[in-house]
mmCIF file of C-alpha atoms in Angstrom:
data_model
loop_
_atom_site.group_PDB
_atom_site.id
_atom_site.type_symbol
_atom_site.label_atom_id
_atom_site.label_comp_id
_atom_site.label_asym_id
_atom_site.label_seq_id
_atom_site.Cartn_x
_atom_site.Cartn_y
_atom_site.Cartn_z
ATOM 1 C CA GLY K 1 1.278 8.139 -11.594
ATOM 2 C CA GLN K 2 3.465 5.174 -12.311
ATOM 3 C CA GLN K 3 2.142 1.693 -11.568
ATOM 4 C CA LEU K 4 3.645 -1.722 -11.891
ATOM 5 C CA ASN K 5 2.337 -4.356 -14.290
ATOM 6 C CA GLN K 6 1.097 -7.222 -12.164
ATOM 7 C CA SER K 7 -0.220 -10.473 -13.579
ATOM 8 C CA PRO K 8 -2.414 -12.322 -13.630
ATOM 9 C CA GLN K 9 -5.173 -9.883 -12.744
ATOM 10 C CA SER K 10 -7.206 -12.671 -11.163
ATOM 11 C CA MET K 11 -7.094 -16.425 -10.836
ATOM 12 C CA PHE K 12 -9.270 -19.268 -9.646
ATOM 13 C CA ILE K 13 -7.464 -22.327 -8.377
ATOM 14 C CA GLN K 14 -8.281 -25.563 -6.624
ATOM 15 C CA GLU K 15 -7.244 -26.053 -3.017
ATOM 16 C CA GLY K 16 -3.840 -27.697 -2.883
ATOM 17 C CA GLU K 17 -2.573 -26.196 -6.127
ATOM 18 C CA ASP K 18 0.467 -23.974 -6.384
ATOM 19 C CA VAL K 19 0.075 -20.329 -7.421
ATOM 20 C CA SER K 20 2.451 -17.992 -9.233
ATOM 21 C CA MET K 21 2.169 -14.281 -9.863
ATOM 22 C CA ASN K 22 4.611 -11.613 -10.953
ATOM 23 C CA CYS K 23 5.267 -7.914 -11.285
ATOM 24 C CA THR K 24 7.268 -6.192 -13.980
ATOM 25 C CA SER K 25 8.389 -2.647 -14.564
ATOM 26 C CA SER K 26 10.464 -0.603 -16.971
ATOM 27 C CA SER K 27 12.215 0.935 -13.938
ATOM 28 C CA ILE K 28 14.697 -0.634 -11.556
ATOM 29 C CA PHE K 29 13.897 -0.845 -7.878
ATOM 30 C CA ASN K 30 15.838 -0.991 -4.608
ATOM 31 C CA THR K 31 13.336 -3.105 -2.740
ATOM 32 C CA TRP K 32 10.377 -5.308 -3.599
ATOM 33 C CA LEU K 33 7.523 -5.934 -1.203
ATOM 34 C CA TRP K 34 4.604 -8.341 -1.382
ATOM 35 C CA TYR K 35 1.351 -7.692 0.488
ATOM 36 C CA LYS K 36 -1.957 -9.513 0.969
ATOM 37 C CA GLN K 37 -5.194 -7.594 1.412
ATOM 38 C CA ASP K 38 -8.432 -9.065 2.708
ATOM 39 C CA PRO K 39 -11.714 -7.333 1.774
ATOM 40 C CA GLY K 40 -12.211 -4.101 3.702
ATOM 41 C CA GLU K 41 -8.844 -4.341 5.445
ATOM 42 C CA GLY K 42 -5.421 -2.819 5.054
ATOM 43 C CA PRO K 43 -2.656 -4.702 3.213
ATOM 44 C CA VAL K 44 -0.467 -6.958 5.354
ATOM 45 C CA LEU K 45 3.208 -7.308 4.527
ATOM 46 C CA LEU K 46 4.142 -10.868 3.528
ATOM 47 C CA ILE K 47 7.700 -10.697 2.246
ATOM 48 C CA ALA K 48 10.349 -8.007 1.741
ATOM 49 C CA LEU K 49 13.228 -8.404 -0.752
ATOM 50 C CA TYR K 50 16.292 -6.185 -0.681
ATOM 51 C CA LYS K 51 18.844 -7.553 -3.165
ATOM 52 C CA ALA K 52 18.748 -8.559 -6.823
ATOM 53 C CA GLY K 53 18.486 -12.327 -7.092
ATOM 54 C CA GLU K 54 17.320 -12.727 -3.484
ATOM 55 C CA LEU K 55 14.953 -15.615 -2.821
ATOM 56 C CA THR K 56 12.981 -15.448 0.443
ATOM 57 C CA SER K 57 10.359 -17.731 1.963
ATOM 58 C CA ASN K 58 7.659 -17.178 4.551
ATOM 59 C CA GLY K 59 5.906 -20.476 5.237
ATOM 60 C CA ARG K 60 4.239 -21.584 2.005
ATOM 61 C CA LEU K 61 5.139 -18.311 0.300
ATOM 62 C CA THR K 62 8.306 -17.768 -1.701
ATOM 63 C CA ALA K 63 9.279 -14.547 -3.438
ATOM 64 C CA GLN K 64 12.201 -13.578 -5.630
ATOM 65 C CA PHE K 65 13.806 -10.252 -6.510
ATOM 66 C CA GLY K 66 14.525 -10.419 -10.245
ATOM 67 C CA ILE K 67 18.160 -10.247 -11.317
ATOM 68 C CA THR K 68 17.453 -7.257 -13.566
ATOM 69 C CA ARG K 69 15.846 -5.446 -10.592
ATOM 70 C CA LYS K 70 12.812 -4.791 -12.807
ATOM 71 C CA ASP K 71 10.662 -7.708 -11.723
ATOM 72 C CA SER K 72 9.621 -9.901 -8.844
ATOM 73 C CA PHE K 73 7.731 -13.171 -8.413
ATOM 74 C CA LEU K 74 5.552 -14.613 -5.674
ATOM 75 C CA ASN K 75 4.724 -18.304 -5.376
ATOM 76 C CA ILE K 76 2.235 -19.877 -2.994
ATOM 77 C CA SER K 77 2.505 -23.611 -2.553
ATOM 78 C CA ALA K 78 -0.337 -25.959 -1.635
ATOM 79 C CA SER K 79 -2.992 -23.238 -1.514
ATOM 80 C CA ILE K 80 -5.683 -23.277 1.170
ATOM 81 C CA PRO K 81 -9.012 -21.427 1.338
ATOM 82 C CA SER K 82 -7.634 -18.682 3.601
ATOM 83 C CA ASP K 83 -5.190 -17.693 0.841
ATOM 84 C CA VAL K 84 -8.123 -15.914 -0.790
ATOM 85 C CA GLY K 85 -7.521 -12.193 -1.161
ATOM 86 C CA ILE K 86 -5.726 -9.632 -3.258
ATOM 87 C CA TYR K 87 -1.946 -9.766 -3.521
ATOM 88 C CA PHE K 88 -0.013 -6.590 -4.262
ATOM 89 C CA CYS K 89 3.586 -6.052 -5.176
ATOM 90 C CA ALA K 90 5.395 -2.796 -4.466
ATOM 91 C CA GLY K 91 8.753 -1.562 -5.706
ATOM 92 C CA GLN K 92 10.801 1.159 -4.073
ATOM 93 C CA ILE K 93 12.165 3.730 -6.484
ATOM 94 C CA THR K 94 15.841 4.549 -6.328
ATOM 95 C CA SER K 95 15.531 8.337 -6.423
ATOM 96 C CA GLY K 96 15.657 10.650 -3.422
ATOM 97 C CA THR K 97 12.028 10.243 -2.378
ATOM 98 C CA TYR K 98 12.298 6.439 -2.005
ATOM 99 C CA LYS K 99 8.561 6.144 -2.581
ATOM 100 C CA TYR K 100 6.920 2.810 -3.276
ATOM 101 C CA ILE K 101 5.044 2.122 -6.496
ATOM 102 C CA PHE K 102 2.251 -0.445 -6.210
ATOM 103 C CA GLY K 103 1.031 -3.058 -8.622
ATOM 104 C CA THR K 104 -2.614 -3.286 -9.587
ATOM 105 C CA GLY K 105 -3.101 -6.515 -7.629
ATOM 106 C CA THR K 106 -3.812 -10.192 -8.278
ATOM 107 C CA ARG K 107 -7.168 -11.379 -6.984
ATOM 108 C CA LEU K 108 -6.882 -14.991 -5.839
ATOM 109 C CA LYS K 109 -9.867 -17.263 -5.311
ATOM 110 C CA VAL K 110 -9.396 -20.781 -3.976
ATOM 111 C CA LEU K 111 -12.019 -23.434 -4.628
ATOM 112 C CA ALA K 112 -12.298 -26.032 -1.887
ATOM 113 C CA ASP C 1 0.442 -3.155 21.031
ATOM 114 C CA GLY C 2 2.430 -1.272 18.413
ATOM 115 C CA GLY C 3 0.641 -0.417 15.228
ATOM 116 C CA ILE C 4 -1.198 2.011 13.024
ATOM 117 C CA THR C 5 -4.742 3.061 13.807
ATOM 118 C CA GLN C 6 -7.187 4.779 11.523
ATOM 119 C CA SER C 7 -10.513 6.161 12.552
ATOM 120 C CA PRO C 8 -13.289 5.928 11.877
ATOM 121 C CA LYS C 9 -13.623 2.646 9.951
ATOM 122 C CA TYR C 10 -16.631 3.967 8.021
ATOM 123 C CA LEU C 11 -17.448 7.611 7.338
ATOM 124 C CA PHE C 12 -20.401 9.161 5.591
ATOM 125 C CA ARG C 13 -20.514 12.788 4.533
ATOM 126 C CA LYS C 14 -22.714 15.011 2.465
ATOM 127 C CA GLU C 15 -21.381 16.403 -0.759
ATOM 128 C CA GLY C 16 -19.640 19.739 -0.275
ATOM 129 C CA GLN C 17 -18.457 19.058 3.275
ATOM 130 C CA ASN C 18 -14.838 18.755 4.313
ATOM 131 C CA VAL C 19 -13.945 15.661 6.306
ATOM 132 C CA THR C 20 -10.800 14.692 8.230
ATOM 133 C CA LEU C 21 -9.501 11.135 8.474
ATOM 134 C CA SER C 22 -7.309 10.227 11.413
ATOM 135 C CA CYS C 23 -4.069 8.214 11.294
ATOM 136 C CA GLU C 24 -1.942 7.509 14.359
ATOM 137 C CA GLN C 25 1.110 5.267 14.746
ATOM 138 C CA ASN C 26 3.067 4.244 17.829
ATOM 139 C CA LEU C 27 5.853 2.487 15.941
ATOM 140 C CA ASN C 28 8.151 5.526 16.144
ATOM 141 C CA HIS C 29 8.253 5.523 12.354
ATOM 142 C CA ASP C 30 9.652 8.579 10.634
ATOM 143 C CA ALA C 31 7.575 8.595 7.461
ATOM 144 C CA MET C 32 3.831 8.436 6.982
ATOM 145 C CA TYR C 33 1.751 8.098 3.825
ATOM 146 C CA TRP C 34 -1.827 8.387 2.606
ATOM 147 C CA TYR C 35 -3.131 6.245 -0.242
ATOM 148 C CA ARG C 36 -6.443 6.048 -1.999
ATOM 149 C CA GLN C 37 -7.832 2.737 -3.256
ATOM 150 C CA ASP C 38 -10.753 2.456 -5.657
ATOM 151 C CA PRO C 39 -12.560 -0.841 -6.378
ATOM 152 C CA GLY C 40 -10.426 -3.258 -8.354
ATOM 153 C CA GLN C 41 -7.483 -0.889 -8.448
ATOM 154 C CA GLY C 42 -4.111 -0.525 -6.841
ATOM 155 C CA LEU C 43 -2.985 2.097 -4.356
ATOM 156 C CA ARG C 44 -2.439 5.675 -5.417
ATOM 157 C CA LEU C 45 -0.322 8.014 -3.296
ATOM 158 C CA ILE C 46 -2.039 11.190 -2.089
ATOM 159 C CA TYR C 47 0.485 12.769 0.276
ATOM 160 C CA TYR C 48 3.511 11.667 2.250
ATOM 161 C CA SER C 49 5.645 13.044 5.043
ATOM 162 C CA GLN C 50 9.188 11.939 5.786
ATOM 163 C CA ILE C 51 9.746 14.258 8.738
ATOM 164 C CA VAL C 52 7.661 16.265 11.171
ATOM 165 C CA ASN C 53 6.399 19.621 9.869
ATOM 166 C CA ASP C 54 7.129 18.642 6.275
ATOM 167 C CA PHE C 55 5.056 16.827 3.660
ATOM 168 C CA GLN C 56 5.028 16.304 -0.085
ATOM 169 C CA LYS C 57 2.316 15.850 -2.704
ATOM 170 C CA GLY C 58 1.871 12.432 -4.184
ATOM 171 C CA ASP C 59 0.307 11.542 -7.515
ATOM 172 C CA ILE C 60 -3.274 12.606 -6.716
ATOM 173 C CA ALA C 61 -3.023 15.436 -4.142
ATOM 174 C CA GLU C 62 -5.656 17.732 -5.651
ATOM 175 C CA GLY C 63 -8.615 18.209 -3.308
ATOM 176 C CA TYR C 64 -6.739 16.857 -0.271
ATOM 177 C CA SER C 65 -4.697 18.464 2.511
ATOM 178 C CA VAL C 66 -2.533 17.095 5.335
ATOM 179 C CA SER C 67 -0.543 18.205 8.353
ATOM 180 C CA ARG C 68 2.308 16.606 10.294
ATOM 181 C CA GLU C 69 2.591 18.461 13.572
ATOM 182 C CA LYS C 70 3.548 15.356 15.548
ATOM 183 C CA LYS C 71 5.627 12.340 14.551
ATOM 184 C CA GLU C 72 2.861 9.906 15.420
ATOM 185 C CA SER C 73 -0.021 11.666 13.654
ATOM 186 C CA PHE C 74 -0.783 12.409 9.993
ATOM 187 C CA PRO C 75 -4.422 13.473 9.473
ATOM 188 C CA LEU C 76 -5.875 13.757 5.978
ATOM 189 C CA THR C 77 -8.591 16.269 5.085
ATOM 190 C CA VAL C 78 -10.760 15.527 2.085
ATOM 191 C CA THR C 79 -12.004 18.907 0.925
ATOM 192 C CA SER C 80 -15.060 19.820 -1.079
ATOM 193 C CA ALA C 81 -12.725 20.443 -4.014
ATOM 194 C CA GLN C 82 -12.123 16.685 -4.386
ATOM 195 C CA LYS C 83 -14.462 15.755 -7.226
ATOM 196 C CA ASN C 84 -14.852 12.057 -6.487
ATOM 197 C CA PRO C 85 -14.020 11.457 -2.812
ATOM 198 C CA THR C 86 -15.831 8.158 -2.246
ATOM 199 C CA ALA C 87 -13.048 5.585 -1.808
ATOM 200 C CA PHE C 88 -11.098 3.440 0.655
ATOM 201 C CA TYR C 89 -8.295 5.444 2.302
ATOM 202 C CA LEU C 90 -5.187 3.761 3.666
ATOM 203 C CA CYS C 91 -2.517 5.209 5.904
ATOM 204 C CA ALA C 92 0.961 3.696 6.105
ATOM 205 C CA SER C 93 4.217 4.368 7.906
ATOM 206 C CA SER C 94 7.851 3.366 7.565
ATOM 207 C CA MET C 95 11.141 3.736 9.393
ATOM 208 C CA ARG C 96 14.039 5.722 8.005
ATOM 209 C CA SER C 97 17.157 3.681 7.222
ATOM 210 C CA GLY C 98 20.034 5.969 6.345
ATOM 211 C CA VAL C 99 18.873 8.090 3.432
ATOM 212 C CA ALA C 100 16.182 5.589 2.413
ATOM 213 C CA PHE C 101 13.051 4.203 4.072
ATOM 214 C CA ASN C 102 12.206 0.643 5.035
ATOM 215 C CA GLU C 103 9.089 -1.306 4.172
ATOM 216 C CA GLN C 104 5.678 0.313 4.722
ATOM 217 C CA PHE C 105 3.112 -0.963 7.187
ATOM 218 C CA PHE C 106 -0.553 -0.167 6.720
ATOM 219 C CA GLY C 107 -3.444 0.736 8.947
ATOM 220 C CA PRO C 108 -6.877 -0.926 8.656
ATOM 221 C CA GLY C 109 -8.286 1.784 6.368
ATOM 222 C CA THR C 110 -11.242 4.172 6.378
ATOM 223 C CA ARG C 111 -14.052 3.803 3.887
ATOM 224 C CA LEU C 112 -15.428 7.218 2.998
ATOM 225 C CA THR C 113 -18.774 7.514 1.288
ATOM 226 C CA VAL C 114 -19.998 10.878 0.105
ATOM 227 C CA LEU C 115 -23.747 11.046 -0.348
#
């Protein structure tokens, strides 16, 4: 099955630093979603993007829907220890099924 | 509270046994989905249903079966034909919006271990 290219795969950062991650695809998408997953739990929706070029914030999180509709970016500002987890992107395909394709995840570890 | 529930949280089964994982939602969402997650990997779609009494195979449907007799329920059966069933299983749901579907919301997951 198709999966998105998400990078970086993992990152260690110091508390207070800003974080950037992105997802790219060879396909165009209608919608981009960003989720956070804690160990042993289901993913929680952070941000949803619906239009090319859209920039949306949720607290310290900011995400953008790439202008080509083939990529998306997530930034976390001033990271804190509870930001630890796995971040997934998901893109909604434009065909009749409107399924979501998920990235392979970015594992974030924050050092206090 | 509105949400998606999955039960049980942890499930242990002997090899060769069928097992059914429960997923219930009270969000009045039209579509429901089952994903499998293996360590260090993303989510892979097993089955999905966009309307009651109808469902479609995802990317890794072999060895699994589902039913959608009620809008709020979408149980997944892991059959003995599934060669490597030990994994974390996630259920999700979404609301229809015109011909498309809105963002997906996930349940807490069920970790299945086959001994």
